[in-house]
PDB file of C-alpha atoms and ligand atoms in Angstrom:
ATOM      1  CA  MET I   1     -38.831   4.016  19.312  1.00  0.00           C
ATOM      2  CA  ALA I   2     -39.784   3.714  15.717  1.00  0.00           C
ATOM      3  CA  VAL I   3     -39.015   0.129  14.900  1.00  0.00           C
ATOM      4  CA  ALA I   4     -40.515  -1.612  11.947  1.00  0.00           C
ATOM      5  CA  ARG I   5     -42.854  -4.199  13.393  1.00  0.00           C
ATOM      6  CA  LYS I   6     -43.331  -6.096  10.206  1.00  0.00           C
ATOM      7  CA  PRO I   7     -40.228  -5.747   8.105  1.00  0.00           C
ATOM      8  CA  ARG I   8     -40.857  -6.572   4.512  1.00  0.00           C
ATOM      9  CA  TYR I   9     -39.761 -10.073   3.604  1.00  0.00           C
ATOM     10  CA  VAL I  10     -36.018 -10.132   3.038  1.00  0.00           C
ATOM     11  CA  ASP I  11     -34.241 -12.979   1.305  1.00  0.00           C
ATOM     12  CA  VAL I  12     -31.420 -13.624   3.778  1.00  0.00           C
ATOM     13  CA  SER I  13     -30.023 -16.437   1.636  1.00  0.00           C
ATOM     14  CA  ASN I  14     -29.016 -13.916  -1.003  1.00  0.00           C
ATOM     15  CA  PRO I  15     -25.527 -12.752   0.022  1.00  0.00           C
ATOM     16  CA  SER I  16     -25.574  -9.662  -2.164  1.00  0.00           C
ATOM     17  CA  LEU I  17     -25.444  -6.227  -0.612  1.00  0.00           C
ATOM     18  CA  SER I  18     -26.423  -4.632  -3.885  1.00  0.00           C
ATOM     19  CA  VAL I  19     -29.482  -4.850  -6.064  1.00  0.00           C
ATOM     20  CA  GLU I  20     -30.406  -3.798  -9.564  1.00  0.00           C
ATOM     21  CA  CYS I  21     -32.852  -0.933  -9.398  1.00  0.00           C
ATOM     22  CA  PRO I  22     -36.163  -1.958 -11.036  1.00  0.00           C
ATOM     23  CA  ARG I  23     -36.491   1.469 -12.640  1.00  0.00           C
ATOM     24  CA  CYS I  24     -33.026   2.544 -13.829  1.00  0.00           C
ATOM     25  CA  GLY I  25     -31.407  -0.904 -13.844  1.00  0.00           C
ATOM     26  CA  LEU I  26     -28.223   0.348 -12.222  1.00  0.00           C
ATOM     27  CA  ARG I  27     -26.586  -1.340  -9.260  1.00  0.00           C
ATOM     28  CA  THR I  28     -27.392   0.303  -5.945  1.00  0.00           C
ATOM     29  CA  ALA I  29     -27.206  -0.468  -2.239  1.00  0.00           C
ATOM     30  CA  ARG I  30     -29.799  -3.084  -1.376  1.00  0.00           C
ATOM     31  CA  PHE I  31     -30.779  -1.820   2.071  1.00  0.00           C
ATOM     32  CA  ILE I  32     -31.091   1.904   1.411  1.00  0.00           C
ATOM     33  CA  ASP I  33     -34.703   2.934   0.968  1.00  0.00           C
ATOM     34  CA  LEU I  34     -33.998   4.984  -2.173  1.00  0.00           C
ATOM     35  CA  CYS I  35     -32.065   4.056  -5.296  1.00  0.00           C
ATOM     36  CA  ARG I  36     -28.861   6.055  -5.333  1.00  0.00           C
ATOM     37  CA  ASN I  37     -29.051   6.647  -9.061  1.00  0.00           C
ATOM     38  CA  CYS I  38     -32.652   7.597  -9.736  1.00  0.00           C
ATOM     39  CA  GLY I  39     -34.267   7.897  -6.295  1.00  0.00           C
ATOM     40  CA  TYR I  40     -36.652   4.994  -6.875  1.00  0.00           C
ATOM     41  CA  LYS I  41     -38.198   3.873  -3.600  1.00  0.00           C
ATOM     42  CA  LEU I  42     -36.858   0.388  -2.914  1.00  0.00           C
ATOM     43  CA  TRP I  43     -38.217   0.180   0.635  1.00  0.00           C
ATOM     44  CA  PRO I  44     -41.283   1.794   2.221  1.00  0.00           C
ATOM     45  CA  SER I  45     -39.052   3.710   4.642  1.00  0.00           C
ATOM     46  CA  SER I  46     -35.509   3.958   5.919  1.00  0.00           C
ATOM     47  CA  TYR I  47     -36.558   2.143   9.116  1.00  0.00           C
ATOM     48  CA  VAL I  48     -37.868  -0.814   7.203  1.00  0.00           C
ATOM     49  CA  ALA I  49     -34.719  -0.924   5.087  1.00  0.00           C
ATOM     50  CA  SER I  50     -32.581  -0.812   8.224  1.00  0.00           C
ATOM     51  CA  ALA I  51     -34.600  -3.549   9.927  1.00  0.00           C
ATOM     52  CA  ALA I  52     -34.316  -5.706   6.820  1.00  0.00           C
ATOM     53  CA  PHE I  53     -30.585  -5.078   6.766  1.00  0.00           C
ATOM     54  CA  LYS I  54     -30.230  -6.160  10.399  1.00  0.00           C
ATOM     55  CA  VAL I  55     -32.136  -9.386   9.741  1.00  0.00           C
ATOM     56  CA  TRP I  56     -29.992 -10.048   6.679  1.00  0.00           C
ATOM     57  CA  ARG I  57     -26.748  -9.218   8.520  1.00  0.00           C
ATOM     58  CA  ASP I  58     -27.497 -11.382  11.567  1.00  0.00           C
ATOM     59  CA  ALA I  59     -28.301 -14.366   9.363  1.00  0.00           C
ATOM     60  CA  ASP I  60     -24.625 -14.975   8.630  1.00  0.00           C
ATOM     61  CA  PRO I  61     -21.622 -14.191  10.861  1.00  0.00           C
ATOM     62  CA  ALA I  62     -19.583 -13.400   7.738  1.00  0.00           C
ATOM     63  CA  ARG I  63     -21.790 -10.347   7.218  1.00  0.00           C
ATOM     64  CA  ARG I  64     -20.914  -8.957  10.648  1.00  0.00           C
ATOM     65  CA  ASP I  65     -18.816  -6.059   9.314  1.00  0.00           C
ATOM     66  CA  ALA I  66     -21.117  -5.194   6.450  1.00  0.00           C
ATOM     67  CA  SER I  67     -22.574  -1.716   6.194  1.00  0.00           C
ATOM     68  CA  ARG I  68     -25.909  -1.126   4.561  1.00  0.00           C
ATOM     69  CA  PHE I  69     -24.423   1.899   2.835  1.00  0.00           C
ATOM     70  CA  ASP I  70     -21.949  -0.263   0.947  1.00  0.00           C
ATOM     71  CA  ILE I  71     -22.650  -2.377  -2.068  1.00  0.00           C
ATOM     72  CA  GLU I  72     -20.070  -5.002  -1.155  1.00  0.00           C
ATOM     73  CA  ILE I  73     -19.176  -6.845   2.036  1.00  0.00           C
ATOM     74  CA  PRO I  74     -15.732  -5.660   3.161  1.00  0.00           C
ATOM     75  CA  VAL I  75     -13.034  -8.219   2.504  1.00  0.00           C
ATOM     76  CA  GLU I  76     -10.556  -9.250   5.153  1.00  0.00           C
ATOM     77  CA  PRO I  77      -7.625  -6.825   5.179  1.00  0.00           C
ATOM     78  CA  VAL I  78      -4.686  -8.470   3.463  1.00  0.00           C
ATOM     79  CA  ASP I  79      -1.147  -8.090   4.673  1.00  0.00           C
ATOM     80  CA  THR I  80       0.406  -5.989   1.937  1.00  0.00           C
ATOM     81  CA  THR I  81       3.828  -5.721   3.530  1.00  0.00           C
ATOM     82  CA  ILE I  82       6.405  -6.264   0.809  1.00  0.00           C
ATOM     83  CA  ASP I  83      10.000  -7.268   1.382  1.00  0.00           C
ATOM     84  CA  TYR I  84      11.487  -5.003  -1.247  1.00  0.00           C
ATOM     85  CA  ALA I  85      14.999  -6.299  -0.696  1.00  0.00           C
ATOM     86  CA  ALA I  86      13.934  -9.891  -1.384  1.00  0.00           C
ATOM     87  CA  ARG I  87      11.804  -8.788  -4.311  1.00  0.00           C
ATOM     88  CA  ALA I  88      14.641  -6.820  -5.866  1.00  0.00           C
ATOM     89  CA  HIS I  89      16.889  -9.831  -5.397  1.00  0.00           C
ATOM     90  CA  ASP I  90      14.395 -12.030  -7.280  1.00  0.00           C
ATOM     91  CA  LEU I  91      14.164  -9.531 -10.106  1.00  0.00           C
ATOM     92  CA  GLY I  92      17.896  -9.067 -10.274  1.00  0.00           C
ATOM     93  CA  ILE I  93      17.660  -5.374  -9.422  1.00  0.00           C
ATOM     94  CA  HIS I  94      20.644  -3.991  -7.595  1.00  0.00           C
ATOM     95  CA  LEU I  95      19.663  -2.069  -4.451  1.00  0.00           C
ATOM     96  CA  PHE I  96      22.252  -0.081  -2.583  1.00  0.00           C
ATOM     97  CA  PRO I  97      22.419  -1.140   1.065  1.00  0.00           C
ATOM     98  CA  ASN I  98      21.117   1.137   3.792  1.00  0.00           C
ATOM     99  CA  SER I  99      24.231   2.891   4.870  1.00  0.00           C
ATOM    100  CA  ASN I 100      25.709   5.846   6.725  1.00  0.00           C
ATOM    101  CA  TYR I 101      28.614   6.041   4.277  1.00  0.00           C
ATOM    102  CA  PRO I 102      26.889   8.580   2.017  1.00  0.00           C
ATOM    103  CA  PHE I 103      27.184  11.090   4.883  1.00  0.00           C
ATOM    104  CA  ILE I 104      30.931  10.474   5.021  1.00  0.00           C
ATOM    105  CA  ILE I 105      31.113  10.887   1.246  1.00  0.00           C
ATOM    106  CA  CYS I 106      29.370  14.248   1.627  1.00  0.00           C
ATOM    107  CA  VAL I 107      31.818  15.376   4.318  1.00  0.00           C
ATOM    108  CA  GLY I 108      34.659  14.449   1.979  1.00  0.00           C
ATOM    109  CA  ALA I 109      32.993  16.372  -0.811  1.00  0.00           C
ATOM    110  CA  LEU I 110      32.758  19.395   1.506  1.00  0.00           C
ATOM    111  CA  PHE I 111      36.544  19.421   2.012  1.00  0.00           C
ATOM    112  CA  LEU I 112      37.101  18.840  -1.693  1.00  0.00           C
ATOM    113  CA  GLY I 113      34.889  21.840  -2.380  1.00  0.00           C
ATOM    114  CA  LEU I 114      36.819  23.957   0.130  1.00  0.00           C
ATOM    115  CA  ALA I 115      40.001  22.922  -1.662  1.00  0.00           C
ATOM    116  CA  GLY I 116      38.587  24.657  -4.714  1.00  0.00           C
ATOM    117  CA  ILE I 117      38.834  28.067  -2.983  1.00  0.00           C
ATOM    118  CA  PRO I 118      42.127  29.745  -3.936  1.00  0.00           C
ATOM    119  CA  PHE I 119      43.601  29.992  -0.420  1.00  0.00           C
ATOM    120  CA  PRO I 120      47.222  31.130  -0.341  1.00  0.00           C
ATOM    121  CA  GLY I 121      49.905  28.630   0.524  1.00  0.00           C
ATOM    122  CA  PRO I 122      49.609  24.848   0.978  1.00  0.00           C
ATOM    123  CA  ALA I 123      46.142  25.014   2.627  1.00  0.00           C
ATOM    124  CA  ARG I 124      44.470  23.901  -0.594  1.00  0.00           C
ATOM    125  CA  ILE I 125      46.696  20.869  -0.906  1.00  0.00           C
ATOM    126  CA  ALA I 126      45.954  19.903   2.708  1.00  0.00           C
ATOM    127  CA  LEU I 127      42.199  20.284   2.134  1.00  0.00           C
ATOM    128  CA  LEU I 128      42.452  18.283  -1.088  1.00  0.00           C
ATOM    129  CA  VAL I 129      44.251  15.445   0.662  1.00  0.00           C
ATOM    130  CA  ILE I 130      41.892  15.420   3.683  1.00  0.00           C
ATOM    131  CA  GLY I 131      38.801  15.632   1.481  1.00  0.00           C
ATOM    132  CA  GLY I 132      40.076  13.019  -0.908  1.00  0.00           C
ATOM    133  CA  LEU I 133      40.852  10.560   1.876  1.00  0.00           C
ATOM    134  CA  ILE I 134      37.453  10.996   3.569  1.00  0.00           C
ATOM    135  CA  PHE I 135      35.700  10.778   0.208  1.00  0.00           C
ATOM    136  CA  LEU I 136      37.522   7.621  -0.810  1.00  0.00           C
ATOM    137  CA  TYR I 137      36.927   6.088   2.629  1.00  0.00           C
ATOM    138  CA  GLY I 138      33.201   6.657   2.194  1.00  0.00           C
ATOM    139  CA  VAL I 139      33.087   5.310  -1.344  1.00  0.00           C
ATOM    140  CA  VAL I 140      35.148   2.245  -0.494  1.00  0.00           C
ATOM    141  CA  GLY I 141      33.098   1.538   2.629  1.00  0.00           C
ATOM    142  CA  TRP I 142      29.796   1.863   0.803  1.00  0.00           C
ATOM    143  CA  VAL I 143      30.500   0.255  -2.524  1.00  0.00           C
ATOM    144  CA  LEU I 144      33.270  -2.233  -1.763  1.00  0.00           C
ATOM    145  CA  VAL I 145      32.518  -3.286   1.825  1.00  0.00           C
ATOM    146  CA  GLU I 146      28.785  -3.001   2.561  1.00  0.00           C
ATOM    147  CA  ASP I 147      27.585  -3.668  -0.961  1.00  0.00           C
ATOM    148  CA  VAL I 148      29.666  -6.818  -1.279  1.00  0.00           C
ATOM    149  CA  ARG I 149      28.384  -7.961   2.114  1.00  0.00           C
ATOM    150  CA  MET I 150      24.807  -7.472   0.925  1.00  0.00           C
ATOM    151  CA  TYR I 151      25.427  -9.231  -2.404  1.00  0.00           C
ATOM    152  CA  PRO I 152      27.872 -12.066  -1.710  1.00  0.00           C
ATOM    153  CA  VAL I 153      29.754 -13.422  -4.669  1.00  0.00           C
ATOM    154  CA  ASP I 154      28.305 -16.931  -4.291  1.00  0.00           C
ATOM    155  CA  THR I 155      24.936 -15.754  -5.665  1.00  0.00           C
ATOM    156  CA  PRO I 156      24.364 -17.451  -9.019  1.00  0.00           C
ATOM    157  CA  PRO I 157      25.109 -15.036 -11.848  1.00  0.00           C
ATOM    158  CA  THR I 158      22.080 -14.001 -13.859  1.00  0.00           C
ATOM    159  CA  GLU I 159      22.114 -15.811 -17.175  1.00  0.00           C
ATOM    160  CA  GLU I 160      22.320 -13.627 -20.211  1.00  0.00           C
ATOM    161  CA  VAL I 161      19.467 -13.954 -22.656  1.00  0.00           C
ATOM    162  CA  HIS I 162      20.571 -14.235 -26.258  1.00  0.00           C
ATOM    163  CA  HIS I 163      18.142 -13.019 -28.832  1.00  0.00           C
TER     164      HIS I 163
HETATM  165 ZN1  LIG A   1     -32.713   3.543  -9.930  1.00  0.00          ZN
END
């Protein structure tokens, strides 16, 4: 196994995973043998660079997840879950509640549309009445029942800003 017996001195107290290339001056990975920008040889070989990286990584448990191909130590994943309902409430944005009533509204709209076909006799009136009732039931249920439940009246009214 080709293991570097005498890894070049590595400053383990330096927490940086990146280094400024002595030739091009750009920031590059510290433990890759070649500069990524200009190809300048930072380490005698890839094995030496890898051995140096392992020494550097094992010097601090916080560097456990570091990769020598990165130029920054990965940060702890943050919980980015957002409660959009609460956020909208804070911002005073009105969200419609999650609801099945829109489906009922659509069924009502279907019958209303059928009532538009010039059927002979009272069929159109019957379709109009059925469609209208289903449609109104859906609208009332969604806007007047569920919406009011989601936004109770006791919430403080947003103060108007006068310019
Ligand atoms: Zn360079």
